Amino acid sequence: MIDCQNILDKTYQKVRAMENMGAVASYIPELAKVDPAQFGVCLITKTGEKFMAGDSDIKFSIQSIAKVLSLSLVLSKLGDKLWQRMDFEASGSAFNSLVQLETENGIPRNPLINSGAIVICDVLISELANPKEEFLKFLSSITGYEVNFDPTIAASEKEEGYRNFALTNYLKSFGNIDNDVEIVLDFYFSLCSIKLSCAELSNLFLYLANDGVHPKSKKQVISKSNTRRINAIMSTCGFYDEAGEFAYRVGLPGKSGVGGGILAIHPGKYAIAIYSPRLNPKGNSYRGMKFLERFTSKTESSIF
Ligand code: DON
């Protein structure tokens, strides 16, 4: 991409100069402690070029971005059988909404809302002998770098996790959770607690920009067709009730987390990660959305 560092720097400076609106997530007490002014970006191309600005090496809690990683693992294990337990339709609702589950008999709308990601944790617990260890091993095998859970963040979320306990109990009442609710949520909170920097996050996710193969480690993480499916699900479901807005303004498959991270993929070209912890009312990074809208406009890299 021509002049990528220049466009990245200019976009970064422009967004940095704007008022930093929104609020840091506080329903997970540990997340409320971060410095709201942190702002970093890293883009890595599938050919290995790397462009960075700001706090691109500061680690943050990736939260819901981890749902794409658990979806990658479960799809490679179960294939289409996964869709007996959930759908792959846009929800148009908040990430932690309970309402659709009632009328849809405990079948989550998609794997990227909390209910879908919790069912995936249940499936992985049934499929794997040591789910937490094997999940971390799967992540570390992608790049060769170690990835770990953050027990303080996981415990902090559990302490106030009434909504996710309600969702999981409700799913279980429909027969869509096989394992113990506490065990399923312990795994789910651990996934969400993973901390990575923008540089690490964009590197980890490069397989989604390269037909399922990580271009540096050469590991075939998932199949080519599962890569296409996951990118499709990210573009329709990655931003919950703001998925349309993200497709319209940014035009890339992506996933956000309440820790303030956004990960987006240009299939065949690059992975980009942005971190800025103030969130807009839909729970997505305020500056992350602003940055990506400008960046994909300037680089003309919307996929649409
Ligand atoms: O379950 C939760 O509420 C959080 N661990 C994750 C939510 C999240 O990141 C939603 N993303 N924007």
Short mmCIF file of C-alpha atoms and ligand atoms in Angstrom, two decimals:
data_model
loop_
_atom_site.label_atom_id
_atom_site.label_comp_id
_atom_site.label_asym_id
_atom_site.label_seq_id
_atom_site.Cartn_x
_atom_site.Cartn_y
_atom_site.Cartn_z
CA MET A 1 0.00 0.00 0.00
CA ILE A 2 1.47 3.28 -1.16
CA ASP A 3 2.28 5.82 1.53
CA CYS A 4 0.60 3.76 4.21
CA GLN A 5 2.72 5.08 7.12
CA ASN A 6 2.07 8.66 6.07
CA ILE A 7 -1.72 8.14 5.88
CA LEU A 8 -1.67 6.22 9.16
CA ASP A 9 0.26 9.03 10.92
CA LYS A 10 -1.92 11.81 9.52
CA THR A 11 -5.15 9.97 10.36
CA TYR A 12 -3.84 9.22 13.85
CA GLN A 13 -2.96 12.88 14.47
CA LYS A 14 -6.30 14.05 13.14
CA VAL A 15 -8.33 11.72 15.35
CA ARG A 16 -6.10 12.45 18.33
CA ALA A 17 -6.80 16.17 17.94
CA MET A 18 -10.57 15.56 18.08
CA GLU A 19 -12.45 15.49 21.38
CA ASN A 20 -12.08 12.00 22.91
CA MET A 21 -15.74 11.18 23.54
CA GLY A 22 -17.44 8.25 25.25
CA ALA A 23 -16.73 6.36 28.47
CA VAL A 24 -14.42 3.55 29.52
CA ALA A 25 -16.32 0.30 30.29
CA SER A 26 -17.00 0.18 34.01
CA TYR A 27 -19.25 -2.89 34.40
CA ILE A 28 -16.01 -4.87 34.53
CA PRO A 29 -14.33 -2.96 37.41
CA GLU A 30 -10.78 -3.80 36.31
CA LEU A 31 -11.36 -2.20 32.88
CA ALA A 32 -12.34 1.11 34.49
CA LYS A 33 -8.76 1.50 35.77
CA VAL A 34 -7.13 2.04 32.36
CA ASP A 35 -5.91 5.44 31.17
CA PRO A 36 -8.68 6.71 28.84
CA ALA A 37 -6.17 8.71 26.77
CA GLN A 38 -4.31 5.64 25.47
CA PHE A 39 -4.50 5.40 21.69
CA GLY A 40 -2.55 3.05 19.44
CA VAL A 41 -2.71 1.55 15.97
CA CYS A 42 -0.86 -1.21 14.14
CA LEU A 43 -1.36 -2.49 10.61
CA ILE A 44 0.50 -5.54 9.27
CA THR A 45 0.23 -6.66 5.66
CA LYS A 46 0.27 -10.30 4.68
CA THR A 47 3.64 -9.69 3.08
CA GLY A 48 5.05 -8.58 6.45
CA GLU A 49 5.10 -4.78 6.20
CA LYS A 50 4.27 -3.18 9.54
CA PHE A 51 2.95 0.35 10.18
CA MET A 52 2.37 1.72 13.68
CA ALA A 53 1.30 4.88 15.48
CA GLY A 54 0.92 5.88 19.15
CA ASP A 55 0.52 3.30 21.92
CA SER A 56 0.76 0.29 19.61
CA ASP A 57 2.77 -1.76 22.14
CA ILE A 58 0.53 -1.24 25.18
CA LYS A 59 -1.33 -4.41 26.14
CA PHE A 60 -5.08 -4.17 26.73
CA SER A 61 -7.89 -6.62 27.44
CA ILE A 62 -9.15 -7.85 24.06
CA GLN A 63 -12.56 -8.91 25.49
CA SER A 64 -14.99 -9.85 22.70
CA ILE A 65 -12.30 -9.88 20.02
CA ALA A 66 -11.42 -13.29 21.55
CA LYS A 67 -14.79 -14.59 20.31
CA VAL A 68 -13.33 -14.74 16.79
CA LEU A 69 -10.49 -16.94 18.06
CA SER A 70 -12.82 -19.39 19.83
CA LEU A 71 -15.02 -19.44 16.71
CA SER A 72 -11.93 -20.28 14.62
CA LEU A 73 -11.06 -23.21 16.89
CA VAL A 74 -14.60 -24.57 17.18
CA LEU A 75 -15.32 -24.35 13.43
CA SER A 76 -12.15 -26.28 12.66
CA LYS A 77 -13.27 -28.99 15.12
CA LEU A 78 -17.02 -29.16 14.45
CA GLY A 79 -17.58 -27.68 10.99
CA ASP A 80 -21.23 -27.13 10.08
CA LYS A 81 -22.44 -29.14 13.09
CA LEU A 82 -21.91 -25.92 15.10
CA TRP A 83 -24.98 -24.43 13.42
CA GLN A 84 -27.23 -26.90 15.22
CA ARG A 85 -26.47 -24.88 18.36
CA MET A 86 -26.60 -21.32 16.97
CA ASP A 87 -27.29 -19.28 13.87
CA PHE A 88 -25.14 -16.88 11.81
CA GLU A 89 -27.58 -14.02 11.40
CA ALA A 90 -27.08 -10.39 12.40
CA SER A 91 -28.75 -9.71 15.75
CA GLY A 92 -29.38 -5.97 15.52
CA SER A 93 -29.28 -6.07 19.35
CA ALA A 94 -26.77 -5.29 22.07
CA PHE A 95 -23.98 -7.83 22.62
CA ASN A 96 -25.43 -8.95 25.97
CA SER A 97 -29.12 -8.90 25.07
CA LEU A 98 -31.42 -11.64 26.40
CA VAL A 99 -34.61 -10.87 24.50
CA GLN A 100 -34.13 -12.83 21.27
CA LEU A 101 -33.31 -16.00 23.17
CA GLU A 102 -36.85 -16.21 24.50
CA THR A 103 -38.62 -16.14 21.14
CA GLU A 104 -35.86 -18.15 19.42
CA ASN A 105 -35.86 -21.04 21.91
CA GLY A 106 -32.37 -20.58 23.30
CA ILE A 107 -30.62 -20.56 19.88
CA PRO A 108 -28.21 -17.57 19.81
CA ARG A 109 -28.42 -15.41 16.68
CA ASN A 110 -24.67 -15.66 16.00
CA PRO A 111 -21.30 -16.70 17.51
CA LEU A 112 -20.11 -13.13 18.22
CA ILE A 113 -22.79 -12.01 20.68
CA ASN A 114 -22.31 -13.12 24.29
CA SER A 115 -24.89 -15.94 24.15
CA GLY A 116 -23.29 -17.46 21.02
CA ALA A 117 -19.76 -17.16 22.41
CA ILE A 118 -20.90 -18.79 25.67
CA VAL A 119 -22.39 -21.76 23.76
CA ILE A 120 -19.04 -22.07 21.91
CA CYS A 121 -17.26 -22.25 25.29
CA ASP A 122 -19.66 -25.04 26.26
CA VAL A 123 -18.90 -26.93 23.01
CA LEU A 124 -15.13 -26.54 23.51
CA ILE A 125 -15.39 -27.80 27.10
CA SER A 126 -17.13 -30.93 25.78
CA GLU A 127 -14.65 -31.36 22.91
CA LEU A 128 -11.32 -30.70 24.66
CA ALA A 129 -9.74 -32.59 27.55
CA ASN A 130 -8.13 -29.41 29.00
CA PRO A 131 -10.04 -26.54 27.35
CA LYS A 132 -8.16 -23.58 28.86
CA GLU A 133 -4.70 -25.02 28.24
CA GLU A 134 -5.57 -26.28 24.77
CA PHE A 135 -7.09 -22.95 23.78
CA LEU A 136 -3.93 -21.09 24.82
CA LYS A 137 -1.82 -23.66 23.01
CA PHE A 138 -3.91 -23.10 19.87
CA LEU A 139 -3.32 -19.33 20.10
CA SER A 140 0.40 -19.65 20.77
CA SER A 141 0.76 -22.05 17.83
CA ILE A 142 -0.55 -19.39 15.40
CA THR A 143 2.40 -17.02 15.76
CA GLY A 144 4.84 -18.91 17.97
CA TYR A 145 4.40 -16.28 20.72
CA GLU A 146 2.95 -17.17 24.11
CA VAL A 147 -0.59 -15.93 24.89
CA ASN A 148 -2.02 -15.95 28.42
CA PHE A 149 -5.22 -15.21 30.33
CA ASP A 150 -5.28 -12.38 32.87
CA PRO A 151 -6.76 -13.89 36.07
CA THR A 152 -7.34 -10.45 37.67
CA ILE A 153 -9.53 -9.27 34.79
CA ALA A 154 -11.37 -12.61 34.60
CA ALA A 155 -12.10 -12.51 38.36
CA SER A 156 -13.22 -8.89 38.12
CA GLU A 157 -15.70 -9.74 35.36
CA LYS A 158 -17.00 -12.78 37.28
CA GLU A 159 -17.66 -10.65 40.38
CA GLU A 160 -20.12 -8.44 38.49
CA GLY A 161 -21.09 -10.92 35.76
CA TYR A 162 -24.81 -11.07 36.58
CA ARG A 163 -25.88 -10.60 32.97
CA ASN A 164 -23.69 -13.42 31.65
CA PHE A 165 -24.84 -15.72 34.48
CA ALA A 166 -28.44 -14.91 33.52
CA LEU A 167 -27.71 -15.61 29.83
CA THR A 168 -25.98 -18.92 30.57
CA ASN A 169 -28.69 -20.14 32.95
CA TYR A 170 -31.31 -19.15 30.40
CA LEU A 171 -29.47 -21.01 27.62
CA LYS A 172 -29.24 -24.05 29.90
CA SER A 173 -32.99 -23.95 30.55
CA PHE A 174 -33.45 -24.48 26.78
CA GLY A 175 -30.97 -27.39 26.80
CA ASN A 176 -28.30 -25.43 24.89
CA ILE A 177 -25.61 -25.69 27.59
CA ASP A 178 -24.34 -29.19 28.47
CA ASN A 179 -21.76 -28.37 31.11
CA ASP A 180 -21.91 -26.72 34.52
CA VAL A 181 -22.72 -22.99 34.25
CA GLU A 182 -19.81 -21.99 36.55
CA ILE A 183 -17.32 -23.97 34.46
CA VAL A 184 -18.61 -22.58 31.17
CA LEU A 185 -18.39 -19.00 32.44
CA ASP A 186 -14.97 -19.53 33.99
CA PHE A 187 -13.76 -20.42 30.48
CA TYR A 188 -15.68 -17.54 28.87
CA PHE A 189 -14.35 -14.91 31.32
CA SER A 190 -10.82 -16.26 30.82
CA LEU A 191 -11.06 -15.89 27.02
CA CYS A 192 -12.25 -12.32 27.37
CA SER A 193 -9.42 -11.48 29.79
CA ILE A 194 -6.57 -12.06 27.29
CA LYS A 195 -4.32 -9.01 26.99
CA LEU A 196 -2.51 -8.15 23.76
CA SER A 197 -1.09 -5.00 22.17
CA CYS A 198 -2.20 -3.67 18.77
CA ALA A 199 1.06 -5.01 17.32
CA GLU A 200 0.41 -8.49 18.77
CA LEU A 201 -3.28 -8.50 17.89
CA SER A 202 -2.81 -7.55 14.23
CA ASN A 203 -0.05 -10.15 13.92
CA LEU A 204 -2.17 -12.90 15.54
CA PHE A 205 -5.11 -12.29 13.21
CA LEU A 206 -3.16 -12.20 9.96
CA TYR A 207 -4.43 -15.69 9.08
CA LEU A 208 -7.83 -14.15 8.33
CA ALA A 209 -6.17 -11.93 5.71
CA ASN A 210 -4.38 -14.89 4.12
CA ASP A 211 -6.89 -17.70 3.46
CA GLY A 212 -6.41 -19.23 6.92
CA VAL A 213 -2.60 -19.51 6.83
CA HIS A 214 -0.51 -17.30 9.12
CA PRO A 215 1.95 -15.75 6.64
CA LYS A 216 4.92 -15.63 9.04
CA SER A 217 4.63 -18.91 10.94
CA LYS A 218 3.10 -20.64 7.86
CA LYS A 219 0.63 -22.39 10.13
CA GLN A 220 -2.67 -23.38 8.49
CA VAL A 221 -4.91 -22.14 11.32
CA ILE A 222 -8.25 -22.80 9.61
CA SER A 223 -9.38 -23.82 6.14
CA LYS A 224 -9.83 -21.35 3.30
CA SER A 225 -13.61 -21.78 3.37
CA ASN A 226 -13.81 -21.26 7.15
CA THR A 227 -11.75 -18.08 6.71
CA ARG A 228 -14.27 -16.76 4.20
CA ARG A 229 -17.13 -17.70 6.55
CA ILE A 230 -15.57 -16.04 9.61
CA ASN A 231 -14.88 -12.83 7.66
CA ALA A 232 -18.51 -12.90 6.48
CA ILE A 233 -19.76 -13.33 10.06
CA MET A 234 -17.52 -10.50 11.27
CA SER A 235 -18.93 -8.14 8.65
CA THR A 236 -22.54 -8.88 9.56
CA CYS A 237 -22.22 -9.48 13.32
CA GLY A 238 -18.89 -8.08 14.58
CA PHE A 239 -20.30 -4.78 15.82
CA TYR A 240 -23.70 -5.94 17.12
CA ASP A 241 -26.28 -3.21 16.62
CA GLU A 242 -23.64 -1.08 14.93
CA ALA A 243 -22.63 -3.65 12.28
CA GLY A 244 -24.42 -1.71 9.54
CA GLU A 245 -22.67 1.49 10.59
CA PHE A 246 -19.26 -0.21 10.51
CA ALA A 247 -19.90 -1.72 7.05
CA TYR A 248 -21.13 1.64 5.76
CA ARG A 249 -18.40 3.84 7.23
CA VAL A 250 -15.39 1.47 7.36
CA GLY A 251 -16.18 -1.39 4.99
CA LEU A 252 -14.07 -4.20 6.48
CA PRO A 253 -14.87 -7.36 8.44
CA GLY A 254 -14.03 -6.55 12.04
CA LYS A 255 -14.61 -7.21 15.72
CA SER A 256 -14.67 -4.90 18.71
CA GLY A 257 -14.18 -5.46 22.43
CA VAL A 258 -15.29 -3.44 25.45
CA GLY A 259 -11.64 -3.13 26.45
CA GLY A 260 -11.46 -0.53 23.65
CA GLY A 261 -9.91 -2.64 20.92
CA ILE A 262 -11.01 -3.05 17.32
CA LEU A 263 -9.54 -5.61 14.95
CA ALA A 264 -10.31 -5.41 11.25
CA ILE A 265 -9.28 -7.50 8.28
CA HIS A 266 -8.79 -6.63 4.66
CA PRO A 267 -9.04 -10.12 3.13
CA GLY A 268 -6.00 -10.79 0.97
CA LYS A 269 -4.20 -7.65 2.21
CA TYR A 270 -3.84 -6.76 5.89
CA ALA A 271 -4.94 -6.95 9.52
CA ILE A 272 -5.25 -3.73 11.55
CA ALA A 273 -5.75 -3.23 15.30
CA ILE A 274 -6.72 -0.02 17.08
CA TYR A 275 -6.88 0.59 20.81
CA SER A 276 -8.59 3.49 22.52
CA PRO A 277 -10.63 2.64 25.62
CA ARG A 278 -13.40 5.25 25.52
CA LEU A 279 -16.49 3.54 24.07
CA ASN A 280 -19.45 4.93 22.18
CA PRO A 281 -22.99 4.14 23.43
CA LYS A 282 -23.00 0.82 21.49
CA GLY A 283 -19.86 -0.40 23.31
CA ASN A 284 -17.38 0.15 20.46
CA SER A 285 -14.20 2.24 20.69
CA TYR A 286 -15.06 5.85 19.86
CA ARG A 287 -11.67 6.73 18.41
CA GLY A 288 -11.30 3.29 16.83
CA MET A 289 -14.43 3.86 14.74
CA LYS A 290 -13.36 7.40 13.79
CA PHE A 291 -9.85 6.27 12.90
CA LEU A 292 -10.94 3.37 10.69
CA GLU A 293 -13.57 5.40 8.87
CA ARG A 294 -10.94 7.96 7.87
CA PHE A 295 -8.21 5.42 7.20
CA THR A 296 -10.20 3.18 4.83
CA SER A 297 -11.52 6.27 3.03
CA LYS A 298 -8.02 7.72 2.49
CA THR A 299 -6.54 4.37 1.44
CA GLU A 300 -9.68 3.42 -0.52
CA SER A 301 -9.59 0.06 1.18
CA SER A 302 -13.24 -0.62 1.94
CA ILE A 303 -13.99 -4.06 0.51
CA PHE A 304 -17.28 -2.83 -0.91
O1 DON B 1 -19.16 -10.63 28.33
C1 DON B 1 -18.89 -9.43 28.33
O2 DON B 1 -19.73 -8.58 28.59
C2 DON B 1 -17.47 -9.03 28.02
N1 DON B 1 -16.55 -10.00 28.55
C3 DON B 1 -17.24 -8.89 26.56
C4 DON B 1 -18.16 -7.92 25.88
C5 DON B 1 -17.56 -7.22 24.71
O3 DON B 1 -16.37 -7.06 24.60
C6 DON B 1 -18.52 -6.62 23.76
N2 DON B 1 -17.83 -5.89 22.72
N3 DON B 1 -17.92 -4.83 22.26
#
